[in-house]
mmCIF file of C-alpha atoms in Angstrom:
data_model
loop_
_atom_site.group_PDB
_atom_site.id
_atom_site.type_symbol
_atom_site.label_atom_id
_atom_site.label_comp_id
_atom_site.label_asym_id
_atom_site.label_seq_id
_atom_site.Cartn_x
_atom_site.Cartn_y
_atom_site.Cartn_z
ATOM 1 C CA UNK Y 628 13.326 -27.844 28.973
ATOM 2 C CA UNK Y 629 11.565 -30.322 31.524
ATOM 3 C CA UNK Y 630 8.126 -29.210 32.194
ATOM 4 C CA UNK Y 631 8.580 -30.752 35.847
ATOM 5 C CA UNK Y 632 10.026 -29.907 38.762
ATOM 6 C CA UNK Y 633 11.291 -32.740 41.536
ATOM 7 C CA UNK Y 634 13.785 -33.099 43.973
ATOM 8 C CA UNK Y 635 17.266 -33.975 43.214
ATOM 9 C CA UNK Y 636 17.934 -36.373 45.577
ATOM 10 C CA UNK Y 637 15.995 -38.390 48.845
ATOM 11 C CA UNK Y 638 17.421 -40.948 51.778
ATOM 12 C CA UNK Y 639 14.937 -43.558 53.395
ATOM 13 C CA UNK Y 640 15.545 -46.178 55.275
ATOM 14 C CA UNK Y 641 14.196 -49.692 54.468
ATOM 15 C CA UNK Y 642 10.692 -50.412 55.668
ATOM 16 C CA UNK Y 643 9.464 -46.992 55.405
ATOM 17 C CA UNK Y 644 7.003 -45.019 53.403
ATOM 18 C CA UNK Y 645 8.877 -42.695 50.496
ATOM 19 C CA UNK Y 646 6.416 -39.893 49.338
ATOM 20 C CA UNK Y 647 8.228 -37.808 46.348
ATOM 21 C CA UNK Y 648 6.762 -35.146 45.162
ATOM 22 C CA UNK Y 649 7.174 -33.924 41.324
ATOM 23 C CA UNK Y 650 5.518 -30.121 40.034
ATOM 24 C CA UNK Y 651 3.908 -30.311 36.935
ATOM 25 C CA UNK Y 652 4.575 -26.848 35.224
ATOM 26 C CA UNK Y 653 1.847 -26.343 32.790
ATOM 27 C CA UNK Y 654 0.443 -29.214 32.580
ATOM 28 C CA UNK Y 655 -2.464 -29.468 29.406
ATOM 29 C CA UNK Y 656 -5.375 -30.148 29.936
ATOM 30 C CA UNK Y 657 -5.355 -33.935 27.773
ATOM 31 C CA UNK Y 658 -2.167 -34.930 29.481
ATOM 32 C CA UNK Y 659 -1.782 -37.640 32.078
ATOM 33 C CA UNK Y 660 1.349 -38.123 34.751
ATOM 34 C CA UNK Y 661 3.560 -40.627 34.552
ATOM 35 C CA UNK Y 662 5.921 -42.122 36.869
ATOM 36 C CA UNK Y 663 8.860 -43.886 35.941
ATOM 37 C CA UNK Y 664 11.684 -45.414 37.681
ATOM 38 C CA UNK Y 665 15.366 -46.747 36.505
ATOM 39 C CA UNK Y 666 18.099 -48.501 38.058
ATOM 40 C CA UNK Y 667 21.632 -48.185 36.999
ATOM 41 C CA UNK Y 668 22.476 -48.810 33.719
ATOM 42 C CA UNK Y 669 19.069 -50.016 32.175
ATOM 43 C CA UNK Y 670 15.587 -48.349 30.515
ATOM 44 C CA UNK Y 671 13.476 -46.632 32.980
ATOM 45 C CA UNK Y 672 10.417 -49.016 33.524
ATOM 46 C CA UNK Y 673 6.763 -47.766 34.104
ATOM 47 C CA UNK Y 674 5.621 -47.550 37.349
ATOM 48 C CA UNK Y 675 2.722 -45.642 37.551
ATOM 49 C CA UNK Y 676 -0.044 -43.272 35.619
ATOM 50 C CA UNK Y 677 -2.933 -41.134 36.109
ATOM 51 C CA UNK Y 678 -4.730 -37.867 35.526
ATOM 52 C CA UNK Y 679 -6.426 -37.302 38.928
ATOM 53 C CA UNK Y 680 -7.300 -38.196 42.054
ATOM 54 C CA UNK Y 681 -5.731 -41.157 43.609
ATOM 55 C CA UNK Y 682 -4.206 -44.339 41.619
ATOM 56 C CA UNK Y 683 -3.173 -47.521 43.336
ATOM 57 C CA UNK Y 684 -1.144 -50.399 41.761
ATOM 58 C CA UNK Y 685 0.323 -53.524 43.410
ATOM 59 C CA UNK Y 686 4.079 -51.609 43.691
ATOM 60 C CA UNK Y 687 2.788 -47.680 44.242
ATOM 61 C CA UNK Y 688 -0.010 -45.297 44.460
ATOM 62 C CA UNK Y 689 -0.014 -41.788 42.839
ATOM 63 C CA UNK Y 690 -1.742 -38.987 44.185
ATOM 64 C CA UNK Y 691 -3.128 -36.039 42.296
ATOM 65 C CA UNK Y 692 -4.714 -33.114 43.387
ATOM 66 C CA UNK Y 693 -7.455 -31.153 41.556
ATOM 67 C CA UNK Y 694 -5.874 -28.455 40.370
ATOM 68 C CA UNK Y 695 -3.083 -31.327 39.088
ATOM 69 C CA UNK Y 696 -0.174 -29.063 39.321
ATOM 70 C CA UNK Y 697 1.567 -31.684 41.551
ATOM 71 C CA UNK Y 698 1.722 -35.487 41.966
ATOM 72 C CA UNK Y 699 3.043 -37.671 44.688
ATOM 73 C CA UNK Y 700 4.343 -41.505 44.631
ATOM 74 C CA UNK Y 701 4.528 -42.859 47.107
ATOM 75 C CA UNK Y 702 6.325 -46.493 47.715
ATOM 76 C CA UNK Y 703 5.060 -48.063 50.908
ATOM 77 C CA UNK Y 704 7.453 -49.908 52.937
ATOM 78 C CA UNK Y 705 10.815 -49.325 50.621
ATOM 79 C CA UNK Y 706 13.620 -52.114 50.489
ATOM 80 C CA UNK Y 707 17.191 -51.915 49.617
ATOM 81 C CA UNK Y 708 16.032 -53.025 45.697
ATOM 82 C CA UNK Y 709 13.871 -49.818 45.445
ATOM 83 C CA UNK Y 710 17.003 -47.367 44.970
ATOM 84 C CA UNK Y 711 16.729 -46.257 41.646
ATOM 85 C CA UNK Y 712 16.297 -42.885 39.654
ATOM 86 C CA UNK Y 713 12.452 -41.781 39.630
ATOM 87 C CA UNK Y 714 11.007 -39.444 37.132
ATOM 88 C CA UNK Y 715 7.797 -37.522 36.761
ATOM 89 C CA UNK Y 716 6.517 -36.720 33.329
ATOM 90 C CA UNK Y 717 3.176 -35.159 31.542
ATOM 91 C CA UNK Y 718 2.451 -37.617 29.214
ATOM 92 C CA UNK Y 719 0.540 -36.628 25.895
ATOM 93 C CA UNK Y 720 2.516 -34.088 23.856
ATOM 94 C CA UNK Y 721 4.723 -34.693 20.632
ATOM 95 C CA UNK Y 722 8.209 -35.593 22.549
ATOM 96 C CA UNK Y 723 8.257 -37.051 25.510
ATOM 97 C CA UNK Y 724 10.489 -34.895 28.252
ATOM 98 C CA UNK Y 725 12.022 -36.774 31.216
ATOM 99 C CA UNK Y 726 13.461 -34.086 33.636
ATOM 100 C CA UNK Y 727 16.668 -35.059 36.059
ATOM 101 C CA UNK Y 728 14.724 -37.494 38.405
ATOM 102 C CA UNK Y 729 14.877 -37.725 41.742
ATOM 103 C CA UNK Y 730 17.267 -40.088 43.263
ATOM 104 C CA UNK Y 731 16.144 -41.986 45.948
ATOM 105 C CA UNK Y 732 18.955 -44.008 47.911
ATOM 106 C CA UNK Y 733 17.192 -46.732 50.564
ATOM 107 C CA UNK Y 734 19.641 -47.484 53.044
ATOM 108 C CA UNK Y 735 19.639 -50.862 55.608
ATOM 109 C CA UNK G 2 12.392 -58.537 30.810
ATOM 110 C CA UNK G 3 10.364 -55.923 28.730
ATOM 111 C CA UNK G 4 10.089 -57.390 25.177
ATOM 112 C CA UNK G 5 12.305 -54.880 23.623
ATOM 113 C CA UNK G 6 15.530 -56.142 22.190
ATOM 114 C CA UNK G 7 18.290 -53.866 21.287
ATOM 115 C CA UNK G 8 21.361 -55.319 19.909
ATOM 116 C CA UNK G 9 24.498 -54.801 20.211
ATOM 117 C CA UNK G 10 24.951 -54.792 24.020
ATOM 118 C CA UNK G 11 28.294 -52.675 23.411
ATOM 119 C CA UNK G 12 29.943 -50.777 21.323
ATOM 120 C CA UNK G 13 33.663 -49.416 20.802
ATOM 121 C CA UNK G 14 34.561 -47.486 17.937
ATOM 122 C CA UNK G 15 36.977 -44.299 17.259
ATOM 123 C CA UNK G 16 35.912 -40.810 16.013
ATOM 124 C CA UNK G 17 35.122 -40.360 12.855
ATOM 125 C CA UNK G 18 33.301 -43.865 12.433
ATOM 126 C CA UNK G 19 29.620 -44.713 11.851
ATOM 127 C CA UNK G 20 27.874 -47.016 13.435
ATOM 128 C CA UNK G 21 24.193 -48.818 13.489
ATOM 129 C CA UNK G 22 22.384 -49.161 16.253
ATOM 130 C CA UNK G 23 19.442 -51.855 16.279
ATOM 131 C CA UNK G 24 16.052 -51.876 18.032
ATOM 132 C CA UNK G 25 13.084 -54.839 18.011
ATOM 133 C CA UNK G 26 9.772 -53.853 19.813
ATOM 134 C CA UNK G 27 7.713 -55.565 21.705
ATOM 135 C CA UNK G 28 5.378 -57.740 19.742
ATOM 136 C CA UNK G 29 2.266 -55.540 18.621
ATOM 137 C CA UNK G 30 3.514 -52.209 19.432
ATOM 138 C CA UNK G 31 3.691 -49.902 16.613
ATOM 139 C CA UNK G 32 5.992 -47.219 18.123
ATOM 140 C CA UNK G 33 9.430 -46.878 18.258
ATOM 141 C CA UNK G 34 11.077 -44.440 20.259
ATOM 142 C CA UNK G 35 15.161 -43.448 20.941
ATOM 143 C CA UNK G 36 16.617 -41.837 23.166
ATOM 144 C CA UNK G 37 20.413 -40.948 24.396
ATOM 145 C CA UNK G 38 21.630 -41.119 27.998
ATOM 146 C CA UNK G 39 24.855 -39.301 29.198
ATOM 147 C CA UNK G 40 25.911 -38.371 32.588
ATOM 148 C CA UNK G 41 25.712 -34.626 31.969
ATOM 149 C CA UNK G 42 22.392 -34.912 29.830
ATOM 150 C CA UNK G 43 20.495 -37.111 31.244
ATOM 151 C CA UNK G 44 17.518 -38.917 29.248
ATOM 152 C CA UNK G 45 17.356 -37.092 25.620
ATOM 153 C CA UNK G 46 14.627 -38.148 23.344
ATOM 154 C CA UNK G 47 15.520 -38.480 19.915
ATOM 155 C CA UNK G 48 12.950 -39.496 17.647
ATOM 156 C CA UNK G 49 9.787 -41.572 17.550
ATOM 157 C CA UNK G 50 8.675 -43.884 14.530
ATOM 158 C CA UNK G 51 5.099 -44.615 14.314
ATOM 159 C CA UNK G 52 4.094 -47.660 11.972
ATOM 160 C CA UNK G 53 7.451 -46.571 9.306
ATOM 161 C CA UNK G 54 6.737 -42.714 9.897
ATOM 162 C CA UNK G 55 8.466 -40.684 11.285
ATOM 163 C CA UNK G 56 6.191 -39.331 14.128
ATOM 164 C CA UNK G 57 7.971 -36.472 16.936
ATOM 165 C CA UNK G 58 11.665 -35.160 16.364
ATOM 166 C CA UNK G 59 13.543 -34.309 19.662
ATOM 167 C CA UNK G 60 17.037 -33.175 20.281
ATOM 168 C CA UNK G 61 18.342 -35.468 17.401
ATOM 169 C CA UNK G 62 21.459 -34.250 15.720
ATOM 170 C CA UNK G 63 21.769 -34.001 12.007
ATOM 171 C CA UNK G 64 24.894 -36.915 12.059
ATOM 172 C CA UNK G 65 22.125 -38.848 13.184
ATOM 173 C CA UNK G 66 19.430 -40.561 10.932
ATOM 174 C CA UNK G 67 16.896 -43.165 12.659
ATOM 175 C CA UNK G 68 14.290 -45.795 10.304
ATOM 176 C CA UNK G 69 11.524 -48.219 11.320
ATOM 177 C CA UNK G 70 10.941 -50.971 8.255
ATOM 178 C CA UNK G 71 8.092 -52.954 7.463
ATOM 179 C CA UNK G 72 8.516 -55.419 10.327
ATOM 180 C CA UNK G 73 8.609 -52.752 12.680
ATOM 181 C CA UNK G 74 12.202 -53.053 14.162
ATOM 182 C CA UNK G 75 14.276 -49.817 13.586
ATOM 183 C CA UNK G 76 18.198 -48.494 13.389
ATOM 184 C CA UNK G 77 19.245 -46.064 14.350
ATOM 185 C CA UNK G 78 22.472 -44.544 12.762
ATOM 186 C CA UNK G 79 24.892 -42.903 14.020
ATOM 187 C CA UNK G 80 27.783 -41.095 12.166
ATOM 188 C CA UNK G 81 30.778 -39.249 11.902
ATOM 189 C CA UNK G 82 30.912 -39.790 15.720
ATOM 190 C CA UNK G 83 32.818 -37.841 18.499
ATOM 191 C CA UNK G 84 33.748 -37.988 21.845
ATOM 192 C CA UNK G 85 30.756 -36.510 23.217
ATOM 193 C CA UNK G 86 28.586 -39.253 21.794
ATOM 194 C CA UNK G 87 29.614 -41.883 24.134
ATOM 195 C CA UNK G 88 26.713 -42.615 26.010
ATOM 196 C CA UNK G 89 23.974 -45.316 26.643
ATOM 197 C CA UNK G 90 21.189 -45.274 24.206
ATOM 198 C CA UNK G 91 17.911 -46.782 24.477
ATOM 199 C CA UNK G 92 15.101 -47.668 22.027
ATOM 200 C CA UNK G 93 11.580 -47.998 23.548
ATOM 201 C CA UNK G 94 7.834 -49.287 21.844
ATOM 202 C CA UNK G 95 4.384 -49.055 22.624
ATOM 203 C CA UNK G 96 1.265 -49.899 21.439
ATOM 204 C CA UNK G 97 0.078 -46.745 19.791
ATOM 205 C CA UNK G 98 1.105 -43.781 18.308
ATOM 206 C CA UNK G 99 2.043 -41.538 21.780
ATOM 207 C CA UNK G 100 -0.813 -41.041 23.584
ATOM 208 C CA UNK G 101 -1.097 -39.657 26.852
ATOM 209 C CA UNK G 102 -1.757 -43.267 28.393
ATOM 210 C CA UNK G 103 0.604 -45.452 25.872
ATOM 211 C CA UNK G 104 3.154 -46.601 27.773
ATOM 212 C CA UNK G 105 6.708 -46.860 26.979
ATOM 213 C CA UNK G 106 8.254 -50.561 27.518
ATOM 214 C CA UNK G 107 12.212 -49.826 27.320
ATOM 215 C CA UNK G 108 15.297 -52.315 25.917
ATOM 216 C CA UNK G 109 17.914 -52.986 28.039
ATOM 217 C CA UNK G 110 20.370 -49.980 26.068
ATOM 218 C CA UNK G 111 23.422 -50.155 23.624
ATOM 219 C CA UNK G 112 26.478 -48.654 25.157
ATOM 220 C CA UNK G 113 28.417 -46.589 22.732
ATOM 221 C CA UNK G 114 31.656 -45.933 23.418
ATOM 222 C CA UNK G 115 33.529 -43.191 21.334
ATOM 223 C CA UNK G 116 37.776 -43.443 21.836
#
């Protein structure tokens, strides 16, 4: 059973700021969240990770409330090469659980 | 390119059959992970290898069996297969043992196919 929750599915249009959220159902307290993201046919690859507030690499930042039952990517001015699969996880148990992913489709 | 190798690229085989899948980590990382994509599943984690232990068990079926030897590269076996085992799987490493921060570097997948 996935301990997150994210949206199926999500349209943009190239050049414009993607913001997917993810729930993080019982989170513990050592965990961190992890984004990753995967394109058709290979391994997911890293994107992103953090435990709270904000985190800012060169493709993404994550966003993470206090209470840390959430997180939000977001991917600032998507292109066509950005459609891909993008999971949430809590990193730091036994087995790691990727959920369904959200699919985000970037269209010209 | 990630550093993780996984050979071979594709596979075809009939029910009934065993096969061996193959997995070289990054160099350094210690971990070994597998895990099985299909369409209806999505991402299943299978088991992790720490150093040649075995270190978490997920949803890994007793026809399957999984190693990591002393250089660190690990197979993962799969046997008496059936139709519903066709499916990509991929092998992924990382530095430590599973830590909340150890990051998971993934190999471009072997693509069973069961006929």
């Amino acid at each position: 059973l996935a301990k997150t929750t994210q949206p199926i599915s999500m349209d943009s249009y190239e050049g414009q700021e993607v913001n997917i959220t993810c729930s993080h159902n019982n989170i513990a307290t050592n965990d961190y969240i992890t984004w990753y993201q995967q394109f058709p046919s290979q391994g997911p690859r890293f994107i992103i990770q953090g435990y709270k507030t904000k985190v800012t690499n060169e493709v993404a930042s994550l966003f993470i409330p206090a209470d840390r039952k959430s997180s939000t990517l977001s991917l600032p001015r998507v292109s066509l090469s950005d459609t891909a699969v993008y999971y949430c996880l809590n990193t730091g148990g036994f087995k790691t659980i990727f959920g369904a992913g959200t699919r985000l489709f970037v269209k010209a | 390119d990630s550093g993780v190798t996984q050979t071979p690229k594709h596979l075809i085989t009939a029910t009934g059959q065993r096969v061996t899948l193959r997995c070289s980590p990054r160099s350094g990382d210690l971990s070994v992970y597998w895990y099985q994509q299909s369409l209806d599943q999505g991402l299943q984690f299978l088991i992790q290898y720490y150093n040649g232990e075995e270190r978490a068990k997920g949803n890994i079926l007793e026809r399957f069996s999984a190693q990591q030897f002393p250089d660190l590269h690990s197979e993962l076996n799969l046997s008496s297969l059936e139709l519903g085992d066709s499916a990509l799987y991929f092998c992924a490493s990382s530095v430590g043992i599973g830590g909340p921060t150890d990051t998971q570097y993934f190999g471009p997948g072997t693509r069973l196919t069961v006929l």
